[in-house]
CSV table of C-alpha atoms in Angstrom, one decimal:
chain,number,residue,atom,x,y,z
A,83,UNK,CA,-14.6,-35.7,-28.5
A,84,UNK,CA,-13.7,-32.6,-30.8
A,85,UNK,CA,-17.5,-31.1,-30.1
A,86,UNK,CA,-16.6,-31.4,-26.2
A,87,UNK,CA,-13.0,-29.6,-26.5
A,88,UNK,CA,-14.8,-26.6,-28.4
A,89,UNK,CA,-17.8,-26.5,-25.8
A,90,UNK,CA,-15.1,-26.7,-23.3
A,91,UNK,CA,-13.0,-24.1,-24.6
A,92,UNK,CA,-16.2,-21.8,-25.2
A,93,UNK,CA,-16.9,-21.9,-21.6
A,94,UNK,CA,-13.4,-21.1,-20.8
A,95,UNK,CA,-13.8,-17.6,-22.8
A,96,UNK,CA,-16.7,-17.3,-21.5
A,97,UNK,CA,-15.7,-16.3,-18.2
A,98,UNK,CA,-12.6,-14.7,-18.8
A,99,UNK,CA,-14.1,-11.6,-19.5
A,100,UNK,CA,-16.1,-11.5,-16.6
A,101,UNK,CA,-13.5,-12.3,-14.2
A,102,UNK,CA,-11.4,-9.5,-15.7
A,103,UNK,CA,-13.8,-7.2,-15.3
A,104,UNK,CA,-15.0,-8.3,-11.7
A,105,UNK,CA,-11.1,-8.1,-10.8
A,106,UNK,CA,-11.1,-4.7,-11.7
A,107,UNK,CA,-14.3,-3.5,-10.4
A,108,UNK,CA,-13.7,-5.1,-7.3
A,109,UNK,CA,-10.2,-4.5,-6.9
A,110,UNK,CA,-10.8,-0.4,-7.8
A,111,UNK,CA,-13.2,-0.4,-5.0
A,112,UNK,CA,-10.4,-2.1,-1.9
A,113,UNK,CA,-8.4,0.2,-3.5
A,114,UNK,CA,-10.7,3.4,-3.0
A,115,UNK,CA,-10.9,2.9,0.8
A,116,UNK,CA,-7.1,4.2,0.9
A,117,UNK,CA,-8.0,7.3,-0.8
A,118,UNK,CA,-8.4,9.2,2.5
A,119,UNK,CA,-4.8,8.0,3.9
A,120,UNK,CA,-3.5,8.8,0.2
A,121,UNK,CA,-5.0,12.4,0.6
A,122,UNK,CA,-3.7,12.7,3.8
A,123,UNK,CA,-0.3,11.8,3.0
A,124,UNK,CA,-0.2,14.3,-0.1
A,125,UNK,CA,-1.6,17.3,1.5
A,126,UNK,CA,-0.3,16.9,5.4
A,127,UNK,CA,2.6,14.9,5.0
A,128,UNK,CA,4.0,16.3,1.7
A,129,UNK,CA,4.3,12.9,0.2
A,130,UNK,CA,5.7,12.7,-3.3
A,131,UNK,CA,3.6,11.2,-6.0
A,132,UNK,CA,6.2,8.0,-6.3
A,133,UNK,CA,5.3,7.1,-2.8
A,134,UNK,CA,1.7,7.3,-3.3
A,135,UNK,CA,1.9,4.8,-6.2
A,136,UNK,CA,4.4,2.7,-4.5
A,137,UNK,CA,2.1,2.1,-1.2
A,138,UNK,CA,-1.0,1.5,-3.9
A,139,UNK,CA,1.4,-1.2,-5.8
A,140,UNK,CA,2.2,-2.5,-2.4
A,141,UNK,CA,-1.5,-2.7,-1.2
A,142,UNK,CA,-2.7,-4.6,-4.0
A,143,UNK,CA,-1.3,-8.0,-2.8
A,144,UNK,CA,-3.3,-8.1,0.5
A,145,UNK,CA,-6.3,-7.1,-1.5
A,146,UNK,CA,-5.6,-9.9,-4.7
A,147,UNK,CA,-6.0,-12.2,-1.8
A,148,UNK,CA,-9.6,-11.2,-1.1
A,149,UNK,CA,-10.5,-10.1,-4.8
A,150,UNK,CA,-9.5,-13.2,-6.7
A,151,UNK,CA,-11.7,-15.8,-5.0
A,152,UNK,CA,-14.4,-13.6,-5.4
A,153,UNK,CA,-14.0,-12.5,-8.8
A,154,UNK,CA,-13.8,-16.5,-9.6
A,155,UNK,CA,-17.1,-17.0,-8.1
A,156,UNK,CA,-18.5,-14.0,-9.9
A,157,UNK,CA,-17.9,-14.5,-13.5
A,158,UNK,CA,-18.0,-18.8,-12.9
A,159,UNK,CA,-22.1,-17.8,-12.0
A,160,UNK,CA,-22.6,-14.9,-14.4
A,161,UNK,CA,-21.4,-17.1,-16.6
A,162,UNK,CA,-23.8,-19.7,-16.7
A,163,UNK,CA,-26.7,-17.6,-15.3
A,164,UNK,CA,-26.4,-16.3,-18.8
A,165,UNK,CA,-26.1,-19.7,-20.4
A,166,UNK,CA,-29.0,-20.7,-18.8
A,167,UNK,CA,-31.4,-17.6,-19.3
A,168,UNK,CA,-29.8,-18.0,-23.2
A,169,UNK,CA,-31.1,-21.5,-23.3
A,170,UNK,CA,-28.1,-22.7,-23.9
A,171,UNK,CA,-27.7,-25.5,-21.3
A,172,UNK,CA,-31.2,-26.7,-22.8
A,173,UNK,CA,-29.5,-26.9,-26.2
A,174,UNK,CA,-26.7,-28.3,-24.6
A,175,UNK,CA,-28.8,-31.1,-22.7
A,176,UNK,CA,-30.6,-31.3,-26.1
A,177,UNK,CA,-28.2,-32.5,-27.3
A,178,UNK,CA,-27.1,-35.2,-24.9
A,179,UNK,CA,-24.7,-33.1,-22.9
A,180,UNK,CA,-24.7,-33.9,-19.0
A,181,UNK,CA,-24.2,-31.1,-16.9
A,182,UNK,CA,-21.2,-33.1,-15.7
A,183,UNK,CA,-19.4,-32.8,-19.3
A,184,UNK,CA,-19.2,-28.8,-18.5
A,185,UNK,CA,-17.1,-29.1,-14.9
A,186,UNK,CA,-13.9,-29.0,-16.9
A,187,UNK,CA,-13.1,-25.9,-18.0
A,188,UNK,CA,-15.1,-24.6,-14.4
A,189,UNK,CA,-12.6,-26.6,-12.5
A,190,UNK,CA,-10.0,-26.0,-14.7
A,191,UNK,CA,-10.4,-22.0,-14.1
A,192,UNK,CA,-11.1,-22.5,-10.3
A,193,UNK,CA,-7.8,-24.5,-10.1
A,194,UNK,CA,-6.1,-21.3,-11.9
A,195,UNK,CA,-7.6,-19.4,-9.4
A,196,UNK,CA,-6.2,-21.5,-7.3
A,197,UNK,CA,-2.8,-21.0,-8.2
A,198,UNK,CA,-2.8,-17.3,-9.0
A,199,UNK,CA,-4.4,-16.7,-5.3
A,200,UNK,CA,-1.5,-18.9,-4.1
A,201,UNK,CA,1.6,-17.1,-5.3
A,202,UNK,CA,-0.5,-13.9,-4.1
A,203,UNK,CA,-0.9,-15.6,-0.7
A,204,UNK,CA,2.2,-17.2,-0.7
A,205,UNK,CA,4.8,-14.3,-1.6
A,206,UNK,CA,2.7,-11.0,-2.5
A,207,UNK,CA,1.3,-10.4,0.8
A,208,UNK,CA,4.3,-10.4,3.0
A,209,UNK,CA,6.3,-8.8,0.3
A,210,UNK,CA,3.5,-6.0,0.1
A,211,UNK,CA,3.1,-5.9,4.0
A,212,UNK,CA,6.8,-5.3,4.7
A,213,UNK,CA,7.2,-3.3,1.8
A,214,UNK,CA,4.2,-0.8,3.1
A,215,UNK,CA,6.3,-0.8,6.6
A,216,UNK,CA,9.7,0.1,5.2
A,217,UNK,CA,7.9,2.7,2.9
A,218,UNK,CA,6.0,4.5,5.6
A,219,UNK,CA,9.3,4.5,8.1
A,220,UNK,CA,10.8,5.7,5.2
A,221,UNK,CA,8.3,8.9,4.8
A,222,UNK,CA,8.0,9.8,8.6
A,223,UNK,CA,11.8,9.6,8.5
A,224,UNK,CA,12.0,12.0,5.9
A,225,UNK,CA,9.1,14.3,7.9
A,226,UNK,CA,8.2,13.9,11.4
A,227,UNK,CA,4.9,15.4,10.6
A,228,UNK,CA,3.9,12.0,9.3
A,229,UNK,CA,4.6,10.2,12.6
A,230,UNK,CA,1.7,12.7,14.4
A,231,UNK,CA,-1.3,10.5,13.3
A,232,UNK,CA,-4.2,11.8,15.6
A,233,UNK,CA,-5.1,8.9,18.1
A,234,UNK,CA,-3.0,6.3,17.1
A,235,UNK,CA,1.0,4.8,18.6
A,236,UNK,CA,3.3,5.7,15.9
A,237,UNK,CA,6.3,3.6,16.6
A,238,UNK,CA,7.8,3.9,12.8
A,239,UNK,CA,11.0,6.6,14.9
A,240,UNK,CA,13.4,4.5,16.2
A,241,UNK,CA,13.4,4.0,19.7
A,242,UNK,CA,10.5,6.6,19.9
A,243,UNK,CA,7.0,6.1,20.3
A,244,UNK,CA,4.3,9.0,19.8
A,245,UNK,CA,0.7,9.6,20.5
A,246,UNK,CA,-1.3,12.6,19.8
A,247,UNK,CA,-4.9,13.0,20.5
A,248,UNK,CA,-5.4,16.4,18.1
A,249,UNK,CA,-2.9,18.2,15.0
A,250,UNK,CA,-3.6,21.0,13.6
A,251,UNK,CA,-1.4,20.7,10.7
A,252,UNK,CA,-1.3,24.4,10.4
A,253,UNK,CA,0.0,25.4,13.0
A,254,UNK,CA,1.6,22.7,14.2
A,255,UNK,CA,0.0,22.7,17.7
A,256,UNK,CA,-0.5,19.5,19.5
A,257,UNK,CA,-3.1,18.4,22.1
A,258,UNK,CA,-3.0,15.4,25.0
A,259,UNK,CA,1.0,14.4,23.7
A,260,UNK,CA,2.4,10.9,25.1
A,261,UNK,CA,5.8,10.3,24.1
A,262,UNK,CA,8.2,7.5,25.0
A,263,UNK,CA,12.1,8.0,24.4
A,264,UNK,CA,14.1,4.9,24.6
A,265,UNK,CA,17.7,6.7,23.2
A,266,UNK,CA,19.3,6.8,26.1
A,267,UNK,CA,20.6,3.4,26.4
A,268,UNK,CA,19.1,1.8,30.4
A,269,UNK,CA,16.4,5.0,30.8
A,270,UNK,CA,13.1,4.9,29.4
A,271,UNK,CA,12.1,8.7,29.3
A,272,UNK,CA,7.6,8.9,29.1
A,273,UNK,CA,6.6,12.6,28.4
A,274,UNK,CA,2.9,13.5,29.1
A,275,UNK,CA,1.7,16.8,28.2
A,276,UNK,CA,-2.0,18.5,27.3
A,277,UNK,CA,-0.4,21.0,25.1
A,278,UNK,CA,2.5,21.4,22.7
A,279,UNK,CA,3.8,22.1,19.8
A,280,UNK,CA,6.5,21.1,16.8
A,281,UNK,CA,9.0,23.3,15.6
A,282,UNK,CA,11.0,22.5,12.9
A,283,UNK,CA,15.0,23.5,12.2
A,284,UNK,CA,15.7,25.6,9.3
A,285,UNK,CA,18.9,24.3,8.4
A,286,UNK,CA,19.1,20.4,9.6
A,287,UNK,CA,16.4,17.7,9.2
A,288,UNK,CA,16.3,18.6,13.4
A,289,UNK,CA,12.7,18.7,14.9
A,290,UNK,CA,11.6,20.1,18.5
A,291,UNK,CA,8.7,18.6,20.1
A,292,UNK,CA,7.7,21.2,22.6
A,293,UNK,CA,5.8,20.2,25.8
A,294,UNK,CA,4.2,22.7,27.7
A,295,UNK,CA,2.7,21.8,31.5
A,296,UNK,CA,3.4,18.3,31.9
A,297,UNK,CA,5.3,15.5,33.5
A,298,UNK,CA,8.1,13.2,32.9
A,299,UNK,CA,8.7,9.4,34.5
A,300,UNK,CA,12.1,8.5,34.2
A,301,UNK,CA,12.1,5.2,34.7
A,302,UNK,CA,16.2,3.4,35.1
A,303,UNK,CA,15.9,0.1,34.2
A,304,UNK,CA,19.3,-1.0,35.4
A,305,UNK,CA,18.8,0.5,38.7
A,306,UNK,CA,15.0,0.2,39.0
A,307,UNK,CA,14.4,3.4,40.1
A,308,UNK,CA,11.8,6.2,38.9
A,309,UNK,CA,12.2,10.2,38.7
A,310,UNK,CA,8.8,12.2,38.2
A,311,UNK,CA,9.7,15.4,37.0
A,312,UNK,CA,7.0,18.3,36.5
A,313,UNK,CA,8.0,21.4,34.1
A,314,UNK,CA,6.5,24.3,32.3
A,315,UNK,CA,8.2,23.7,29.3
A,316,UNK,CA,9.8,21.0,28.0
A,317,UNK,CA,11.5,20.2,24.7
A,318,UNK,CA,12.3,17.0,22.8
A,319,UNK,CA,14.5,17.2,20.1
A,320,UNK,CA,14.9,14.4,17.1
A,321,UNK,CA,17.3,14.7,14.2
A,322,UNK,CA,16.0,12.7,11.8
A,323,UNK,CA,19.6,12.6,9.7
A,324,UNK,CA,21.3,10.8,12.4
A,325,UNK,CA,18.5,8.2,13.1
A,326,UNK,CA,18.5,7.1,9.5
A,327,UNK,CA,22.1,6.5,9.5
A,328,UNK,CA,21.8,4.9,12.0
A,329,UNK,CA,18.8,3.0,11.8
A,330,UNK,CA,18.4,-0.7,12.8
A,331,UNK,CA,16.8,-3.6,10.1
A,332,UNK,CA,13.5,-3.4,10.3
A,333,UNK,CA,11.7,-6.0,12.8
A,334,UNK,CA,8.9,-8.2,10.6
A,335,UNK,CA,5.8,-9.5,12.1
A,336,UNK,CA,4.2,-12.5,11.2
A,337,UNK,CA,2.0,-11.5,8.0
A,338,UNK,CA,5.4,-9.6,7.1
A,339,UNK,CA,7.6,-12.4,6.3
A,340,UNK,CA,7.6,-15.1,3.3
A,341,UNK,CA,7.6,-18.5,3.4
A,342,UNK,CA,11.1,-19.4,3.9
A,343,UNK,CA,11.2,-17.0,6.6
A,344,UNK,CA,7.9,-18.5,8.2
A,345,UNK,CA,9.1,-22.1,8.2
A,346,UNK,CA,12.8,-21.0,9.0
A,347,UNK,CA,10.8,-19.2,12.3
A,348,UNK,CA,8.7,-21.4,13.2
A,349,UNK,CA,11.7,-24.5,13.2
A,350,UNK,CA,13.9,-22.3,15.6
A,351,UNK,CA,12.6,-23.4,18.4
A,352,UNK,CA,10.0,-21.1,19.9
A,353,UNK,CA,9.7,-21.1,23.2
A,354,UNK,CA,6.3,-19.3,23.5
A,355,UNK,CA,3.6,-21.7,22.8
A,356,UNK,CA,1.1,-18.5,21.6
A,357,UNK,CA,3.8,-17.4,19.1
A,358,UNK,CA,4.5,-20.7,18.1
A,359,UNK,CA,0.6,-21.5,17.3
A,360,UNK,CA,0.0,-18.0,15.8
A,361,UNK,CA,3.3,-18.5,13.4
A,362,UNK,CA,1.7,-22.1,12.5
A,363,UNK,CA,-2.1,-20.7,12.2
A,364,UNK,CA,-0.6,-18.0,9.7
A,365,UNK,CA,1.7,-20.7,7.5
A,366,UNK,CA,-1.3,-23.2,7.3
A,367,UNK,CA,-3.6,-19.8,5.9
A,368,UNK,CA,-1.4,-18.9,3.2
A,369,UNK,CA,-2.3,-22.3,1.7
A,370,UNK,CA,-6.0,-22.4,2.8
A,371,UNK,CA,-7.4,-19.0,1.7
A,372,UNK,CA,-6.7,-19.9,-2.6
A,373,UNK,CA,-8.9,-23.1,-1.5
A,374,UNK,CA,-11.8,-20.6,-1.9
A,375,UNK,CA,-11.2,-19.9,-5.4
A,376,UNK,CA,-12.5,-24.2,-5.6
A,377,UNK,CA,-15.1,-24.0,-3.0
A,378,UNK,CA,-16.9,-20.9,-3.9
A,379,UNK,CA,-16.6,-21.9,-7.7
A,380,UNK,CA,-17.6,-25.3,-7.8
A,381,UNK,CA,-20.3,-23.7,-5.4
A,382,UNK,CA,-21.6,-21.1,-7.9
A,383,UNK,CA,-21.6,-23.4,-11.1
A,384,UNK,CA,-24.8,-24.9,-9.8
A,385,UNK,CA,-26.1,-22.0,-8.6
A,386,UNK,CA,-25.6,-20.3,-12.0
A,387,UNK,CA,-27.1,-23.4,-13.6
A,388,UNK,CA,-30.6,-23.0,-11.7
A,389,UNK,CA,-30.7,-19.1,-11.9
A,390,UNK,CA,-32.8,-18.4,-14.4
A,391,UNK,CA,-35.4,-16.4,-13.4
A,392,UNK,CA,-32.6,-14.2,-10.6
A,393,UNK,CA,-31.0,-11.2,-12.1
A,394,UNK,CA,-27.6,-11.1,-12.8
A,395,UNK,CA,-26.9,-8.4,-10.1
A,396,UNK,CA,-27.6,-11.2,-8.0
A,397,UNK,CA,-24.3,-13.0,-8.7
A,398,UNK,CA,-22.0,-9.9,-7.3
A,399,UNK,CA,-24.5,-10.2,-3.7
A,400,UNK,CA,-24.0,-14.0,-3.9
A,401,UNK,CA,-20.7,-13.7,-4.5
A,402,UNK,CA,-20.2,-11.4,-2.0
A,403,UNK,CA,-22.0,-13.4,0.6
A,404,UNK,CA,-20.3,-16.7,-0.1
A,405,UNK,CA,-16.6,-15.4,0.6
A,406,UNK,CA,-17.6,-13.1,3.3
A,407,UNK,CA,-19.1,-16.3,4.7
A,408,UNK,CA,-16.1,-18.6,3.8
A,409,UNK,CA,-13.9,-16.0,5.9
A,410,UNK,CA,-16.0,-15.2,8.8
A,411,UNK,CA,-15.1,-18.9,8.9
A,412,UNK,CA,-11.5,-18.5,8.7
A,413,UNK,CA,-11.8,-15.8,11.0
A,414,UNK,CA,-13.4,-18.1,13.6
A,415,UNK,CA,-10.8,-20.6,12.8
A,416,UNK,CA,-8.4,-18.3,14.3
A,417,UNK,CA,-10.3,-17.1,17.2
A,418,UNK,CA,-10.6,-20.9,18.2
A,419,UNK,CA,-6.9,-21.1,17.6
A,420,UNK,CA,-6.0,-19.1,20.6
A,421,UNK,CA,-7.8,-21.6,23.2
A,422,UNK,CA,-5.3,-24.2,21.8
A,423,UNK,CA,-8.2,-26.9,21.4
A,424,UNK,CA,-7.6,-27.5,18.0
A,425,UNK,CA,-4.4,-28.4,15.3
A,426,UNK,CA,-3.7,-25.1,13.2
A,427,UNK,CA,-4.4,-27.0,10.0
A,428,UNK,CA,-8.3,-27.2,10.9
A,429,UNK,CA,-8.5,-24.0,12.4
A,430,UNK,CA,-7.5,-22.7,9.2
């Protein structure tokens, strides 16, 4: 029994080390992908340091949730692809150890897996998620130049929705602008223009969008009429002080709220069946993606176990492929989840 607790806690060191570094390699690597929005935010948006970090701190939740699993699956075949090219398991079996007697310590560090990719899962995401939102409406609140993404509906203004096709961050000029005002309370004001321009106060956190050539529907939802006007020039002004004294609690999407706040949703009696399914699909994932951390590890100990003669760069492609392959199947899961056909607890 004693030689069995010191194999068993041998193996358990044994892939410590390579989880740790997989975690890091791996985790580095999500990480880089946000280096262009990080430069962006620095050098257009004048972003501070502190909310660089603090958007990188909130990021690393969402990609735990990914990196874990796979790190488990790593280090569990590195592990013993380099017991087995040691001879080790044939000293081991030499000795009248069954392969059996070593799923202990394999299970026993999947099952931590388990648990860490849980509370990651579980609470890290949504906190990181709605923590990402609040952080970004807080820096295009504090300069509107961050709200004039090229080609994608900023929303994070209150009441405001942007679209810009071209900035040149230089001089400010803007190309193909669609804006929709909703702060007049009953009118819904859409601005389309091919050119303009944003001018900034001096004094007062008070920007002018300037629209040059284009139209505006006004569209009065009480009385159900519209008003196309058609001007030269055209300016829309924001002051950014009053909207964040003013500013409303931030709305949370699914993926944004915990797990109280999931099941507290879900039991209120939604109305919409596809809301009601999608808030469902996404409580039953939170609990079904730290599964992989068992799957893909028990998975890989055999795999380690007969990989003798593959190199051990293998192990980061056949980790890679098992978990991309485990959530192209959750992926499916939820794309079978919108015909209905299926309970959300198999789907995911």
């Amino acid at each position: 029994m004693n030689n069995f607790n010191i194999i068993n806690k041998y193996i358990f060191r044994e892939l410590l080390s390579p989880f740790a570094i997989s975690l890091f390699f791996l985790t580095f690597i999500f990480l880089m992908t946000r280096i262009t929005q990080i430069t962006n935010m620095v050098v257009n948006y004048n972003a501070d340091i502190s909310s660089v970090v603090l958007m990188l701190v909130y990021t690393l939740p969402r990609f735990l949730e990914f990196t874990v699993p796979m790190s488990v699956t790593i280090s569990i075949f590195l592990t013993f692809m380099r017991m087995s090219q040691g001879n080790e398991i044939v000293a081991l079996k030499g000795a009248g150890v069954s392969i059996y007697k070593l799923l202990p310590p394999v299970m026993t560090f999947c099952f931590i897996g388990v648990l860490l990719t849980l509370c990651v899962s579980v609470f890290g995401v949504s906190w990181g998620t709605l923590s990402i939102k609040k952080k970004s409406v807080e820096i295009v609140r504090s300069s509107i130049d961050a709200a004039l993404q090229e080609r994608q509906f900023n929303s994070e203004l209150e009441d405001i929705m942007i679209y810009v096709s071209h900035v040149d961050m230089k001089t400010k000029r803007l190309k193909d602008v669609f804006i929709e005002d909703r702060r007049t309370k009953g009118i819904v004001s859409i601005s389309t223009a091919p050119d303009g321009e944003l001018i900034r106060s001096e004094v007062d956190q008070i920007y002018t969008i300037k629209l040059y050539n284009g139209m505006i529907n006004q569209v009065d939802l009480e009385d159900k009429f519209v008003n196309n006007i058609h001007f030269e020039s055209y300016d829309i002004n924001i002051d950014l002080d009053v909207m964040n004294k003013s500013s409303a609690e931030i709305a949370k999407e699914l993926d944004e709220r915990d797990i109280v706040d999931l099941i507290r949703f879900i039991r209120s009696g939604i109305i919409n069946e596809l809301d009601l399914r999608a808030a469902l699909m996404e409580l039953h994932e939170k609990f079904s993606i730290p599964f992989a951390c068992m799957a893909l590890g028990l998975l890989a100990f055999p795999l380690g176990i007969q990989s003798t003669s593959i190199r051990r760069s293998s192990g980061f492609s056949l980790g890679i492929f098992f978990l991309v392959f485990y959530y192209f199947l959750l992926a499916a899961g939820w794309s079978v989840g919108e015909t209905g056909n299926f309970p959300p607890f198999l789907q995911t």
